[in-house]
Short mmCIF file of C-alpha atoms in Angstrom, two decimals:
data_model
loop_
_atom_site.label_atom_id
_atom_site.label_comp_id
_atom_site.label_asym_id
_atom_site.label_seq_id
_atom_site.Cartn_x
_atom_site.Cartn_y
_atom_site.Cartn_z
CA MET A 14 24.78 26.16 -6.68
CA ARG A 15 27.04 26.72 -3.72
CA ARG A 16 24.22 28.41 -1.86
CA ALA A 17 21.82 25.57 -2.61
CA LEU A 18 24.36 23.14 -1.22
CA GLY A 19 24.84 25.31 1.84
CA GLU A 20 21.13 25.19 2.58
CA LYS A 21 20.74 21.53 1.86
CA TRP A 22 23.48 20.20 4.14
CA PRO A 23 20.99 18.50 6.51
CA LEU A 24 20.05 16.18 3.64
CA PHE A 25 23.26 14.27 4.16
CA VAL A 26 23.35 14.32 7.95
CA GLY A 27 20.70 11.62 8.49
CA PRO A 28 22.04 8.88 6.23
CA VAL A 29 25.70 9.60 7.04
CA PHE A 30 24.99 9.55 10.78
CA ILE A 31 23.05 6.27 10.62
CA LEU A 32 25.55 4.51 8.38
CA LEU A 33 28.55 5.73 10.38
CA THR A 34 27.02 4.71 13.73
CA TRP A 35 26.11 1.31 12.32
CA GLU A 36 29.61 0.84 10.91
CA LEU A 37 31.34 1.82 14.17
CA LEU A 38 29.03 -0.15 16.48
CA SER A 39 29.40 -3.21 14.32
CA ARG A 40 33.19 -2.93 14.05
CA ALA A 41 33.43 -2.38 17.81
CA ASP A 42 31.27 -5.48 18.42
CA VAL A 43 28.63 -3.50 20.29
CA ILE A 44 25.97 -4.91 17.95
CA ARG A 45 26.62 -8.44 16.73
CA PRO A 46 28.40 -8.32 13.37
CA THR A 47 26.93 -11.73 12.46
CA PHE A 48 23.49 -10.10 12.38
CA PHE A 49 24.50 -6.52 11.59
CA PRO A 50 27.54 -6.61 9.34
CA PRO A 51 29.14 -3.19 8.75
CA PRO A 52 27.68 -1.32 5.74
CA THR A 53 31.06 -1.29 3.98
CA GLU A 54 31.15 -5.08 4.11
CA ILE A 55 27.64 -5.25 2.63
CA LEU A 56 28.70 -2.90 -0.17
CA ILE A 57 31.76 -4.99 -0.95
CA ARG A 58 29.63 -8.12 -0.85
CA ALA A 59 27.23 -6.48 -3.35
CA GLY A 60 29.73 -7.60 -6.01
CA ILE A 61 27.90 -10.97 -6.03
CA ILE A 62 25.32 -9.33 -8.28
CA PHE A 63 27.77 -9.79 -11.15
CA ASP A 64 28.94 -13.20 -10.00
CA ALA A 65 27.23 -15.81 -12.15
CA GLY A 66 27.80 -18.47 -9.47
CA SER A 67 25.56 -16.78 -6.90
CA GLY A 68 22.73 -16.59 -9.42
CA MET A 69 21.73 -13.24 -8.02
CA GLY A 70 21.80 -11.49 -11.39
CA GLY A 71 19.19 -13.97 -12.58
CA ASP A 72 17.06 -13.30 -9.50
CA ILE A 73 17.10 -9.58 -10.14
CA ILE A 74 16.07 -10.10 -13.76
CA ALA A 75 13.31 -12.52 -12.73
CA THR A 76 11.87 -10.00 -10.26
CA LEU A 77 12.14 -7.14 -12.76
CA LEU A 78 10.38 -9.12 -15.47
CA ARG A 79 7.56 -10.06 -13.09
CA VAL A 80 7.12 -6.45 -12.00
CA LEU A 81 7.09 -5.21 -15.59
CA ALA A 82 4.69 -7.90 -16.80
CA THR A 83 2.33 -7.20 -13.89
CA ILE A 84 2.32 -3.44 -14.38
CA PHE A 85 1.85 -3.88 -18.12
CA PHE A 86 -1.30 -5.96 -17.67
CA ALA A 87 -2.53 -3.78 -14.81
CA VAL A 88 -2.34 -0.65 -16.97
CA LEU A 89 -3.75 -2.29 -20.08
CA ILE A 90 -6.73 -3.93 -18.38
CA GLY A 91 -7.19 -1.32 -15.66
CA VAL A 92 -7.41 1.68 -18.01
CA ALA A 93 -9.74 -0.10 -20.45
CA LEU A 94 -11.98 -1.32 -17.64
CA GLY A 95 -11.87 1.99 -15.81
CA ILE A 96 -12.97 3.95 -18.86
CA ALA A 97 -15.58 1.34 -19.83
CA ILE A 98 -17.36 1.44 -16.46
CA THR A 99 -17.67 5.22 -16.47
CA ALA A 100 -20.19 4.76 -19.30
CA SER A 101 -22.85 3.87 -16.72
CA GLN A 102 -23.40 5.15 -13.19
CA TRP A 103 -24.72 1.74 -12.15
CA MET A 104 -21.52 0.08 -13.34
CA GLU A 105 -19.30 2.72 -11.81
CA ARG A 106 -20.91 2.86 -8.36
CA GLY A 107 -21.38 -0.91 -8.21
CA THR A 108 -17.78 -1.65 -9.20
CA ASN A 109 -16.67 0.90 -6.66
CA THR A 110 -18.38 -1.05 -3.87
CA VAL A 111 -16.75 -4.30 -4.99
CA LEU A 112 -13.30 -2.71 -5.31
CA ALA A 113 -13.60 -0.95 -1.93
CA PHE A 114 -14.04 -4.39 -0.40
CA LEU A 115 -11.17 -6.02 -2.33
CA TYR A 116 -8.71 -3.13 -2.05
CA PRO A 117 -7.59 -3.64 1.58
CA ILE A 118 -7.06 -7.38 1.07
CA PRO A 119 -3.35 -8.11 0.56
CA GLY A 120 -2.98 -9.52 -2.94
CA VAL A 121 -0.69 -12.29 -1.72
CA LEU A 122 -3.68 -13.94 0.01
CA PHE A 123 -5.00 -14.94 -3.41
CA PHE A 124 -1.85 -16.95 -4.07
CA PRO A 125 -3.03 -20.25 -2.48
CA PHE A 126 -6.25 -20.12 -4.46
CA LEU A 127 -4.51 -19.30 -7.75
CA THR A 128 -2.00 -22.08 -7.22
CA PHE A 129 -4.92 -24.51 -6.77
CA LEU A 130 -6.13 -23.42 -10.18
CA LEU A 131 -2.89 -22.98 -12.10
CA GLY A 132 -0.27 -24.84 -10.14
CA ARG A 133 2.98 -23.20 -9.08
CA THR A 134 3.41 -21.46 -12.39
CA GLU A 135 4.62 -18.05 -13.47
CA MET A 136 1.02 -17.34 -14.44
CA ALA A 137 -0.15 -17.84 -10.83
CA ILE A 138 2.57 -15.46 -9.58
CA ILE A 139 1.70 -12.71 -12.05
CA LEU A 140 -2.07 -13.03 -11.55
CA THR A 141 -1.64 -12.83 -7.78
CA ALA A 142 0.58 -9.77 -8.09
CA LEU A 143 -1.96 -8.25 -10.48
CA VAL A 144 -4.87 -8.07 -8.00
CA THR A 145 -4.07 -4.86 -6.12
CA PRO A 146 -2.42 -2.88 -8.99
CA LEU A 147 -5.42 -3.65 -11.20
CA ILE A 148 -7.83 -2.27 -8.58
CA VAL A 149 -5.65 0.83 -8.20
CA MET A 150 -5.53 1.40 -11.97
CA VAL A 151 -9.32 1.12 -12.30
CA LEU A 152 -9.91 3.55 -9.42
CA TYR A 153 -7.43 6.14 -10.71
CA THR A 154 -8.71 5.86 -14.28
CA VAL A 155 -12.29 6.44 -13.11
CA ALA A 156 -11.12 9.44 -11.06
CA GLY A 157 -9.26 10.72 -14.13
CA VAL A 158 -12.29 10.45 -16.42
CA ARG A 159 -14.40 12.17 -13.75
CA SER A 160 -11.89 15.03 -13.69
CA ILE A 161 -12.37 15.79 -17.40
CA ASP A 162 -14.19 19.05 -17.97
CA ARG A 163 -17.89 18.43 -18.77
CA THR A 164 -17.83 21.05 -21.53
CA LEU A 165 -15.03 19.17 -23.27
CA LEU A 166 -17.13 16.02 -23.36
CA GLU A 167 -20.18 17.91 -24.60
CA VAL A 168 -18.19 19.57 -27.36
CA ALA A 169 -16.88 16.17 -28.38
CA ASP A 170 -20.43 14.81 -28.45
CA ASN A 171 -21.66 17.71 -30.57
CA TYR A 172 -18.90 17.23 -33.10
CA GLY A 173 -19.74 13.56 -33.30
CA ALA A 174 -16.60 12.11 -31.71
CA ASP A 175 -17.64 8.59 -30.79
CA GLY A 176 -16.17 5.12 -30.50
CA ALA A 177 -12.42 4.95 -30.87
CA ARG A 178 -12.05 8.70 -31.43
CA ARG A 179 -13.84 9.52 -28.21
CA PHE A 180 -11.79 6.89 -26.37
CA PHE A 181 -8.30 7.77 -27.66
CA GLY A 182 -8.95 11.42 -28.45
CA ILE A 183 -10.64 12.59 -25.25
CA LEU A 184 -11.04 10.04 -22.49
CA VAL A 185 -7.48 8.64 -22.41
CA PRO A 186 -5.57 11.95 -22.72
CA GLY A 187 -7.97 13.66 -20.32
CA ALA A 188 -7.53 10.98 -17.70
CA LEU A 189 -3.80 10.65 -18.35
CA PRO A 190 -2.44 12.68 -15.41
CA SER A 191 -4.50 10.62 -12.98
CA ILE A 192 -3.57 7.41 -14.80
CA VAL A 193 0.13 8.23 -14.50
CA THR A 194 -0.24 8.83 -10.76
CA GLY A 195 -2.10 5.52 -10.63
CA ILE A 196 0.82 3.78 -12.36
CA ARG A 197 3.17 5.16 -9.73
CA VAL A 198 0.99 3.87 -6.89
CA SER A 199 0.53 0.55 -8.70
CA LEU A 200 4.28 0.13 -9.14
CA GLY A 201 4.68 0.31 -5.37
CA PHE A 202 1.99 -2.32 -4.80
CA THR A 203 3.40 -4.51 -7.58
CA LEU A 204 6.84 -4.54 -6.01
CA ILE A 205 5.37 -5.43 -2.60
CA ALA A 206 3.26 -8.23 -4.05
CA VAL A 207 6.01 -9.72 -6.24
CA ILE A 208 8.53 -9.76 -3.36
CA ALA A 209 5.98 -11.26 -0.95
CA ILE A 210 4.95 -13.99 -3.40
CA GLU A 211 8.58 -14.81 -4.16
CA MET A 212 9.21 -15.20 -0.45
CA VAL A 213 6.57 -17.90 -0.13
CA GLY A 214 6.21 -19.54 -3.48
CA ALA A 215 8.75 -18.92 -6.25
CA SER A 216 11.90 -20.78 -7.19
CA ASN A 217 13.80 -17.59 -8.06
CA GLY A 218 13.64 -13.82 -7.68
CA LEU A 219 14.85 -11.33 -5.09
CA GLY A 220 12.21 -12.28 -2.53
CA GLN A 221 13.24 -15.92 -2.74
CA PHE A 222 16.92 -14.95 -2.52
CA LEU A 223 16.21 -12.84 0.56
CA TRP A 224 14.17 -15.51 2.32
CA SER A 225 16.47 -18.44 1.58
CA ASN A 226 19.60 -16.56 2.63
CA TRP A 227 17.87 -15.51 5.82
CA GLN A 228 16.92 -19.12 6.57
CA ILE A 229 20.53 -20.27 6.34
CA LEU A 230 21.60 -17.09 8.16
CA ARG A 231 23.80 -15.80 5.36
CA VAL A 232 22.98 -12.38 6.67
CA THR A 233 25.28 -10.29 4.48
CA ASP A 234 23.67 -11.67 1.32
CA MET A 235 20.28 -10.89 2.82
CA TYR A 236 21.33 -7.26 3.25
CA VAL A 237 22.54 -7.12 -0.35
CA ALA A 238 19.09 -8.29 -1.47
CA LEU A 239 17.47 -5.64 0.77
CA LEU A 240 19.72 -3.00 -0.74
CA ILE A 241 18.69 -3.93 -4.27
CA ILE A 242 15.01 -4.01 -3.30
CA ALA A 243 15.43 -0.54 -1.80
CA VAL A 244 16.98 0.67 -5.06
CA LEU A 245 14.06 -0.81 -7.02
CA GLY A 246 11.68 0.99 -4.65
CA LEU A 247 13.49 4.29 -5.19
CA LEU A 248 13.39 3.79 -8.96
CA SER A 249 9.66 3.06 -8.81
CA SER A 250 8.91 6.25 -6.85
CA VAL A 251 11.52 9.00 -7.13
CA GLY A 252 12.83 7.75 -10.47
CA PHE A 253 9.34 7.37 -11.89
CA ASP A 254 8.42 10.91 -10.80
CA ALA A 255 11.50 12.34 -12.51
CA VAL A 256 10.63 10.65 -15.81
CA ALA A 257 6.90 11.37 -15.59
CA ASP A 258 7.42 15.06 -14.76
CA ARG A 259 9.58 15.39 -17.84
CA MET A 260 7.12 13.63 -20.11
CA LEU A 261 3.95 15.16 -18.67
CA PRO A 262 4.93 18.58 -17.33
CA TRP A 263 1.29 19.47 -16.59
CA ARG A 264 0.93 16.48 -14.25
CA ARG A 265 2.32 18.32 -11.23
CA ASP A 266 -0.67 20.64 -11.11
CA VAL A 267 -3.12 17.79 -10.95
CA GLN A 268 -1.12 15.53 -8.69
CA GLY A 269 -1.99 17.35 -5.49
CA ALA A 270 -5.63 16.55 -6.01
CA GLN A 271 -4.96 12.86 -6.38
CA THR A 272 -2.56 11.79 -3.68
CA MET B 8 -37.00 7.52 -5.17
CA SER B 9 -34.99 9.99 -3.15
CA PRO B 10 -31.48 10.66 -4.50
CA SER B 11 -29.72 8.95 -1.59
CA VAL B 12 -31.79 5.77 -1.95
CA TYR B 13 -31.07 5.82 -5.68
CA ARG B 14 -27.34 6.18 -5.06
CA GLY B 15 -27.49 3.32 -2.57
CA ALA B 16 -29.22 1.14 -5.15
CA GLN B 17 -26.54 1.99 -7.70
CA ALA B 18 -23.79 1.15 -5.24
CA TRP B 19 -25.22 -2.22 -4.25
CA ALA B 20 -26.93 -3.54 -7.40
CA ILE B 21 -23.83 -5.05 -9.02
CA PRO B 22 -22.33 -6.54 -5.83
CA ILE B 23 -25.65 -8.21 -4.99
CA VAL B 24 -26.05 -9.57 -8.51
CA LEU B 25 -22.49 -10.92 -8.41
CA LEU B 26 -23.08 -12.63 -5.07
CA ALA B 27 -26.37 -14.09 -6.29
CA VAL B 28 -24.73 -15.41 -9.47
CA TRP B 29 -21.95 -16.97 -7.40
CA GLU B 30 -24.40 -18.63 -5.04
CA THR B 31 -26.70 -20.03 -7.72
CA SER B 32 -24.01 -21.13 -10.21
CA THR B 33 -22.04 -22.98 -7.53
CA ARG B 34 -25.20 -24.57 -6.11
CA ALA B 35 -26.17 -25.68 -9.60
CA GLY B 36 -22.70 -27.20 -10.01
CA LEU B 37 -21.72 -25.04 -12.98
CA LEU B 38 -18.36 -24.20 -11.40
CA ASP B 39 -15.87 -26.71 -10.07
CA PRO B 40 -16.75 -26.96 -6.34
CA ARG B 41 -13.13 -27.80 -5.49
CA PHE B 42 -12.13 -24.27 -6.47
CA PHE B 43 -15.38 -22.33 -6.12
CA PRO B 44 -17.27 -23.36 -3.01
CA VAL B 45 -20.86 -22.25 -2.43
CA LEU B 46 -20.99 -18.75 -1.01
CA SER B 47 -23.23 -19.58 1.94
CA ASP B 48 -20.92 -22.51 2.80
CA ILE B 49 -18.02 -20.06 3.03
CA LEU B 50 -19.98 -17.94 5.48
CA VAL B 51 -21.00 -20.98 7.51
CA THR B 52 -17.35 -22.09 7.58
CA ALA B 53 -16.25 -18.63 8.69
CA VAL B 54 -18.74 -18.54 11.57
CA ASP B 55 -18.03 -22.13 12.54
CA GLN B 56 -14.26 -21.55 12.56
CA LEU B 57 -14.70 -18.37 14.54
CA VAL B 58 -16.79 -20.05 17.21
CA ASN B 59 -15.34 -23.55 17.33
CA GLY B 60 -12.06 -23.50 15.43
CA ARG B 61 -8.82 -21.60 15.80
CA LEU B 62 -9.93 -18.69 13.66
CA GLY B 63 -11.16 -16.74 16.70
CA LEU B 64 -7.70 -16.91 18.25
CA ASP B 65 -6.07 -16.00 14.92
CA LEU B 66 -8.34 -13.01 14.52
CA VAL B 67 -7.78 -11.74 18.06
CA LEU B 68 -4.00 -12.01 17.57
CA THR B 69 -4.16 -10.12 14.28
CA LEU B 70 -6.30 -7.37 15.85
CA GLN B 71 -3.98 -7.09 18.82
CA ARG B 72 -0.92 -6.77 16.55
CA LEU B 73 -2.77 -4.25 14.38
CA MET B 74 -3.68 -2.08 17.37
CA MET B 75 -0.12 -2.05 18.71
CA ALA B 76 1.40 -1.32 15.31
CA PHE B 77 -1.11 1.39 14.51
CA ALA B 78 -0.91 3.11 17.91
CA LEU B 79 2.88 3.33 17.63
CA ALA B 80 2.77 4.44 13.99
CA ALA B 81 0.11 7.08 14.69
CA VAL B 82 1.92 8.69 17.63
CA LEU B 83 5.41 8.69 16.09
CA GLY B 84 4.22 9.34 12.55
CA VAL B 85 2.12 12.38 13.45
CA ALA B 86 4.87 13.83 15.67
CA ILE B 87 7.56 13.48 13.02
CA GLY B 88 5.18 14.49 10.23
CA VAL B 89 4.21 17.72 12.01
CA ALA B 90 7.84 18.51 12.85
CA SER B 91 9.00 18.00 9.29
CA GLY B 92 6.08 19.95 7.84
CA ARG B 93 6.80 22.84 10.19
CA TRP B 94 10.61 23.10 10.20
CA ARG B 95 12.64 22.91 7.05
CA THR B 96 15.76 21.60 8.74
CA VAL B 97 13.88 18.63 10.20
CA GLU B 98 12.36 18.02 6.78
CA LEU B 99 15.79 17.98 5.11
CA LEU B 100 17.16 15.72 7.86
CA ILE B 101 14.55 13.01 7.48
CA ARG B 102 13.79 13.42 3.77
CA PRO B 103 16.45 11.03 2.46
CA ILE B 104 15.38 8.40 4.99
CA THR B 105 11.67 8.62 4.22
CA ASP B 106 12.33 8.77 0.48
CA THR B 107 14.34 5.55 0.67
CA LEU B 108 12.26 3.59 3.15
CA TYR B 109 8.73 4.65 2.12
CA PRO B 110 8.77 2.83 -1.25
CA LEU B 111 10.68 -0.16 0.15
CA PRO B 112 8.27 -3.10 0.53
CA LYS B 113 8.23 -3.51 4.31
CA ILE B 114 7.53 -7.21 3.95
CA ALA B 115 11.14 -7.53 2.74
CA LEU B 116 12.24 -6.26 6.16
CA LEU B 117 10.43 -9.08 7.97
CA PRO B 118 13.48 -11.41 8.01
CA LEU B 119 15.58 -8.57 9.41
CA PHE B 120 13.03 -7.82 12.14
CA ILE B 121 12.84 -11.51 13.02
CA ILE B 122 16.61 -11.46 13.49
CA ILE B 123 16.37 -8.40 15.72
CA PHE B 124 13.25 -9.25 17.74
CA GLY B 125 13.14 -13.01 17.47
CA ARG B 126 10.18 -15.05 16.30
CA GLY B 127 7.83 -13.42 18.78
CA GLU B 128 5.12 -10.86 18.31
CA GLY B 129 7.65 -8.02 17.94
CA ALA B 130 8.73 -8.81 14.39
CA TYR B 131 5.19 -8.75 12.94
CA VAL B 132 4.14 -5.67 14.89
CA ILE B 133 7.23 -3.75 13.77
CA THR B 134 6.82 -4.78 10.12
CA ALA B 135 3.24 -3.51 10.14
CA PHE B 136 4.31 -0.42 12.10
CA ALA B 137 6.98 0.43 9.53
CA THR B 138 4.39 0.57 6.75
CA GLY B 139 1.88 2.78 8.55
CA PHE B 140 4.61 4.95 10.08
CA PHE B 141 5.99 6.24 6.77
CA GLN B 142 2.53 6.56 5.27
CA ILE B 143 1.41 8.71 8.21
CA ILE B 144 4.58 10.86 8.20
CA ILE B 145 4.11 11.68 4.54
CA SER B 146 0.39 12.47 4.70
CA THR B 147 0.77 14.50 7.92
CA ARG B 148 3.61 16.49 6.39
CA GLY B 149 1.38 17.15 3.38
CA SER B 150 -1.51 18.42 5.52
CA VAL B 151 0.76 20.70 7.55
CA ARG B 152 2.15 22.18 4.34
CA ASP B 153 -1.34 22.74 2.98
CA VAL B 154 -2.34 25.02 5.87
CA PRO B 155 -2.67 28.50 4.29
CA SER B 156 0.10 30.76 5.54
CA ASP B 157 -2.30 33.69 6.11
CA LEU B 158 -4.20 31.49 8.56
CA ILE B 159 -0.96 30.91 10.46
CA GLU B 160 -0.08 34.62 10.34
CA ALA B 161 -3.54 35.63 11.57
CA GLY B 162 -3.44 33.05 14.34
CA ARG B 163 -0.04 34.23 15.51
CA ASN B 164 -1.27 37.83 15.59
CA PHE B 165 -4.14 36.76 17.81
CA GLY B 166 -1.70 35.19 20.21
CA ALA B 167 -1.53 31.55 19.18
CA THR B 168 2.07 30.87 20.10
CA GLY B 169 3.91 28.10 21.93
CA THR B 170 1.75 25.10 22.74
CA ARG B 171 -1.39 27.08 21.95
CA PHE B 172 -0.16 27.32 18.37
CA PHE B 173 -0.34 23.54 18.05
CA THR B 174 -3.46 22.84 20.10
CA ARG B 175 -5.63 25.76 18.96
CA LEU B 176 -4.38 26.47 15.44
CA LEU B 177 -2.36 23.77 13.75
CA PHE B 178 -4.22 20.63 14.83
CA PRO B 179 -7.71 21.95 14.08
CA ALA B 180 -6.42 23.17 10.70
CA ILE B 181 -4.89 19.84 9.69
CA ALA B 182 -7.47 17.59 11.40
CA PRO B 183 -9.39 16.47 8.25
CA GLY B 184 -6.21 15.59 6.36
CA LEU B 185 -4.74 14.05 9.47
CA LEU B 186 -7.73 11.74 9.97
CA ASN B 187 -7.64 10.68 6.33
CA GLY B 188 -3.91 9.97 6.65
CA LEU B 189 -4.47 7.93 9.81
CA ARG B 190 -7.20 5.94 8.07
CA LEU B 191 -4.88 5.15 5.16
CA GLY B 192 -2.07 4.39 7.59
CA MET B 193 -4.21 1.92 9.52
CA ALA B 194 -5.34 0.23 6.29
CA THR B 195 -1.73 -0.18 5.11
CA CYS B 196 -0.79 -1.49 8.57
CA LEU B 197 -3.46 -4.17 8.17
CA ILE B 198 -2.39 -5.08 4.63
CA THR B 199 1.26 -5.51 5.57
CA LEU B 200 0.43 -7.29 8.80
CA VAL B 201 -1.73 -9.93 7.13
CA ALA B 202 0.83 -10.35 4.34
CA ALA B 203 3.64 -10.73 6.91
CA GLU B 204 1.59 -13.30 8.82
CA PHE B 205 0.97 -15.12 5.56
CA VAL B 206 4.69 -15.23 4.81
CA GLY B 207 6.13 -16.09 8.17
CA ALA B 208 3.83 -16.38 11.19
CA GLU B 209 2.34 -19.38 12.94
CA TYR B 210 -0.83 -17.66 14.12
CA GLY B 211 -2.92 -14.82 12.81
CA LEU B 212 -5.34 -14.32 9.96
CA GLY B 213 -2.63 -14.43 7.27
CA ALA B 214 -1.05 -17.55 8.77
CA MET B 215 -4.45 -19.23 8.89
CA ILE B 216 -4.96 -18.64 5.16
CA ARG B 217 -1.53 -20.07 4.36
CA ARG B 218 -2.25 -23.11 6.53
CA ALA B 219 -5.64 -23.66 4.93
CA GLY B 220 -4.06 -23.30 1.49
CA GLN B 221 -1.51 -25.99 2.24
CA GLN B 222 -4.30 -28.32 3.37
CA PHE B 223 -6.40 -27.49 0.28
CA ALA B 224 -9.19 -26.30 2.58
CA VAL B 225 -10.66 -23.99 -0.04
CA GLU B 226 -13.61 -22.83 2.04
CA GLU B 227 -11.33 -21.74 4.85
CA VAL B 228 -9.09 -19.86 2.41
CA TYR B 229 -12.12 -17.97 1.14
CA ALA B 230 -13.39 -17.39 4.67
CA GLY B 231 -10.01 -15.86 5.60
CA ILE B 232 -9.95 -13.60 2.56
CA VAL B 233 -13.50 -12.42 3.25
CA LEU B 234 -12.55 -11.67 6.86
CA ALA B 235 -9.52 -9.65 5.72
CA GLY B 236 -11.84 -7.61 3.50
CA VAL B 237 -14.31 -7.12 6.34
CA LEU B 238 -11.52 -5.87 8.62
CA GLY B 239 -10.61 -3.30 5.96
CA LEU B 240 -14.23 -2.17 5.73
CA LEU B 241 -14.44 -1.93 9.53
CA ILE B 242 -11.43 0.41 9.57
CA ASN B 243 -13.17 2.71 7.09
CA LEU B 244 -16.40 2.51 9.07
CA ALA B 245 -14.63 3.31 12.34
CA PHE B 246 -13.07 6.44 10.88
CA ARG B 247 -16.39 7.47 9.36
CA LEU B 248 -18.00 7.22 12.81
CA VAL B 249 -15.18 9.02 14.59
CA THR B 250 -14.90 11.92 12.12
CA PRO B 251 -18.09 13.84 13.10
CA ILE B 252 -17.13 13.50 16.78
CA VAL B 253 -13.63 14.87 16.25
CA LEU B 254 -14.60 17.42 13.59
CA PRO B 255 -18.03 18.71 14.60
CA TRP B 256 -17.50 21.92 12.62
CA GLN B 257 -17.08 20.16 9.30
CA ARG B 258 -20.22 19.94 7.17
CA PRO B 259 -21.34 16.44 6.13
CA ALA B 260 -20.83 17.17 2.42
CA GLN B 261 -17.19 18.09 2.96
CA ARG B 262 -16.76 15.05 5.12
CA ALA B 263 -18.11 12.75 2.42
CA ALA B 264 -15.73 14.28 -0.10
CA GLY B 265 -12.81 13.74 2.26
CA GLY B 266 -13.84 10.21 3.06
CA GLN B 267 -14.11 9.16 -0.57
CA LYS B 268 -10.44 9.69 -1.29
CA VAL B 269 -8.66 6.43 -1.82
#
């Protein structure tokens, strides 16, 4: 333990150095404290999360719910669709071409169009956020099914596993490691999309909080929002990995091939 | 039919059917034309806006920002990625920073960058840069780690030390992974850039789509989205053309496998 700590000291140097320099420069007025308030002040200000008057608690919950709803639908539809299209090479290759075109388009661009259709509703927000994660889930599910050992599929065929048994017994568990990696990637895209949409077109949420506080130059509150978004990002990546590695210990071996 | 023609047919059958269905059903008035304009009209609008409208200017601005952001991200990202893949201390020093900032949606940093750089070009370029930068660091670090250690040992024994170690041994060894990482980095640069323009810029492809959306100019919205997709395809195409020039020793089959990775 002591030795591990002794070797890992550089881990703390970077963050401590940056935060300390920021704090000192800001306190000494070298960088303008109105724009770069000292980190300690931001931390103290972070108490507004629990202050009902600021409404920030509600914004966090709104963002979280949107992220969770989006990822839920992305996984549900993406896995089903991904497995369905592997049934035919024509479907798989054709869909691949379509998705390759759609993938690099930022999901938020579909927001104007979806608000034409649905108005400025929660539905429009979630559907916009869904675009990229859904594509990611389909692609990773297809890759997962492709990674299943051919012999396994043939054995299943010979023993007459078809329909639901083939789907839940072989295809889903076989593709699971790739699907889980897909969920991790999708979570990242979901967070980006939800925050971006909230910045332009929602009446609540962290993105809206960030943007509106920036516009009235309440900079410290803006930093608090950034801090919480950073924490959400960490939870979606490092936190997700910790949970997934525990639940699917064999995932690590496959992961290298996917990312 | 030769296998490659067959594969091509499989890849394009569904997209072409989809486009044909779109064109005919909108022409026949089956879909509400206010929301689903005729496909060929979208293309006409795109060309018309490019030649006569402001779209040309928007596109040039977006490309210029993309090039600046990507160039900066590639140079710094590869340098830091190689350093942290090679030396454990560097890795430990930057690890907490990359772990925190990589998953942070860079679009959320746009307000901060506008405060720092003002409402000029700087803020958008830096937001796009930040996305590609971390992406490239992480993939470069991965490729450096994946170099087999016996290759490094053998190279050192044959005298690849100092700068020769990097130019003759390390870079050729990581080149395929590096190129793939740069391709992904450029694509993420583009995604964030267009999203940032959409959220807060006056000019640029993203800003044009926002503007068109506010004016209910549906065809222009579609034209913008199609252009964003085409830019993404062009990035992939550019890297596919560059790869055989940079990596002449790699066989086409390997290259295809590397290029398919998402």
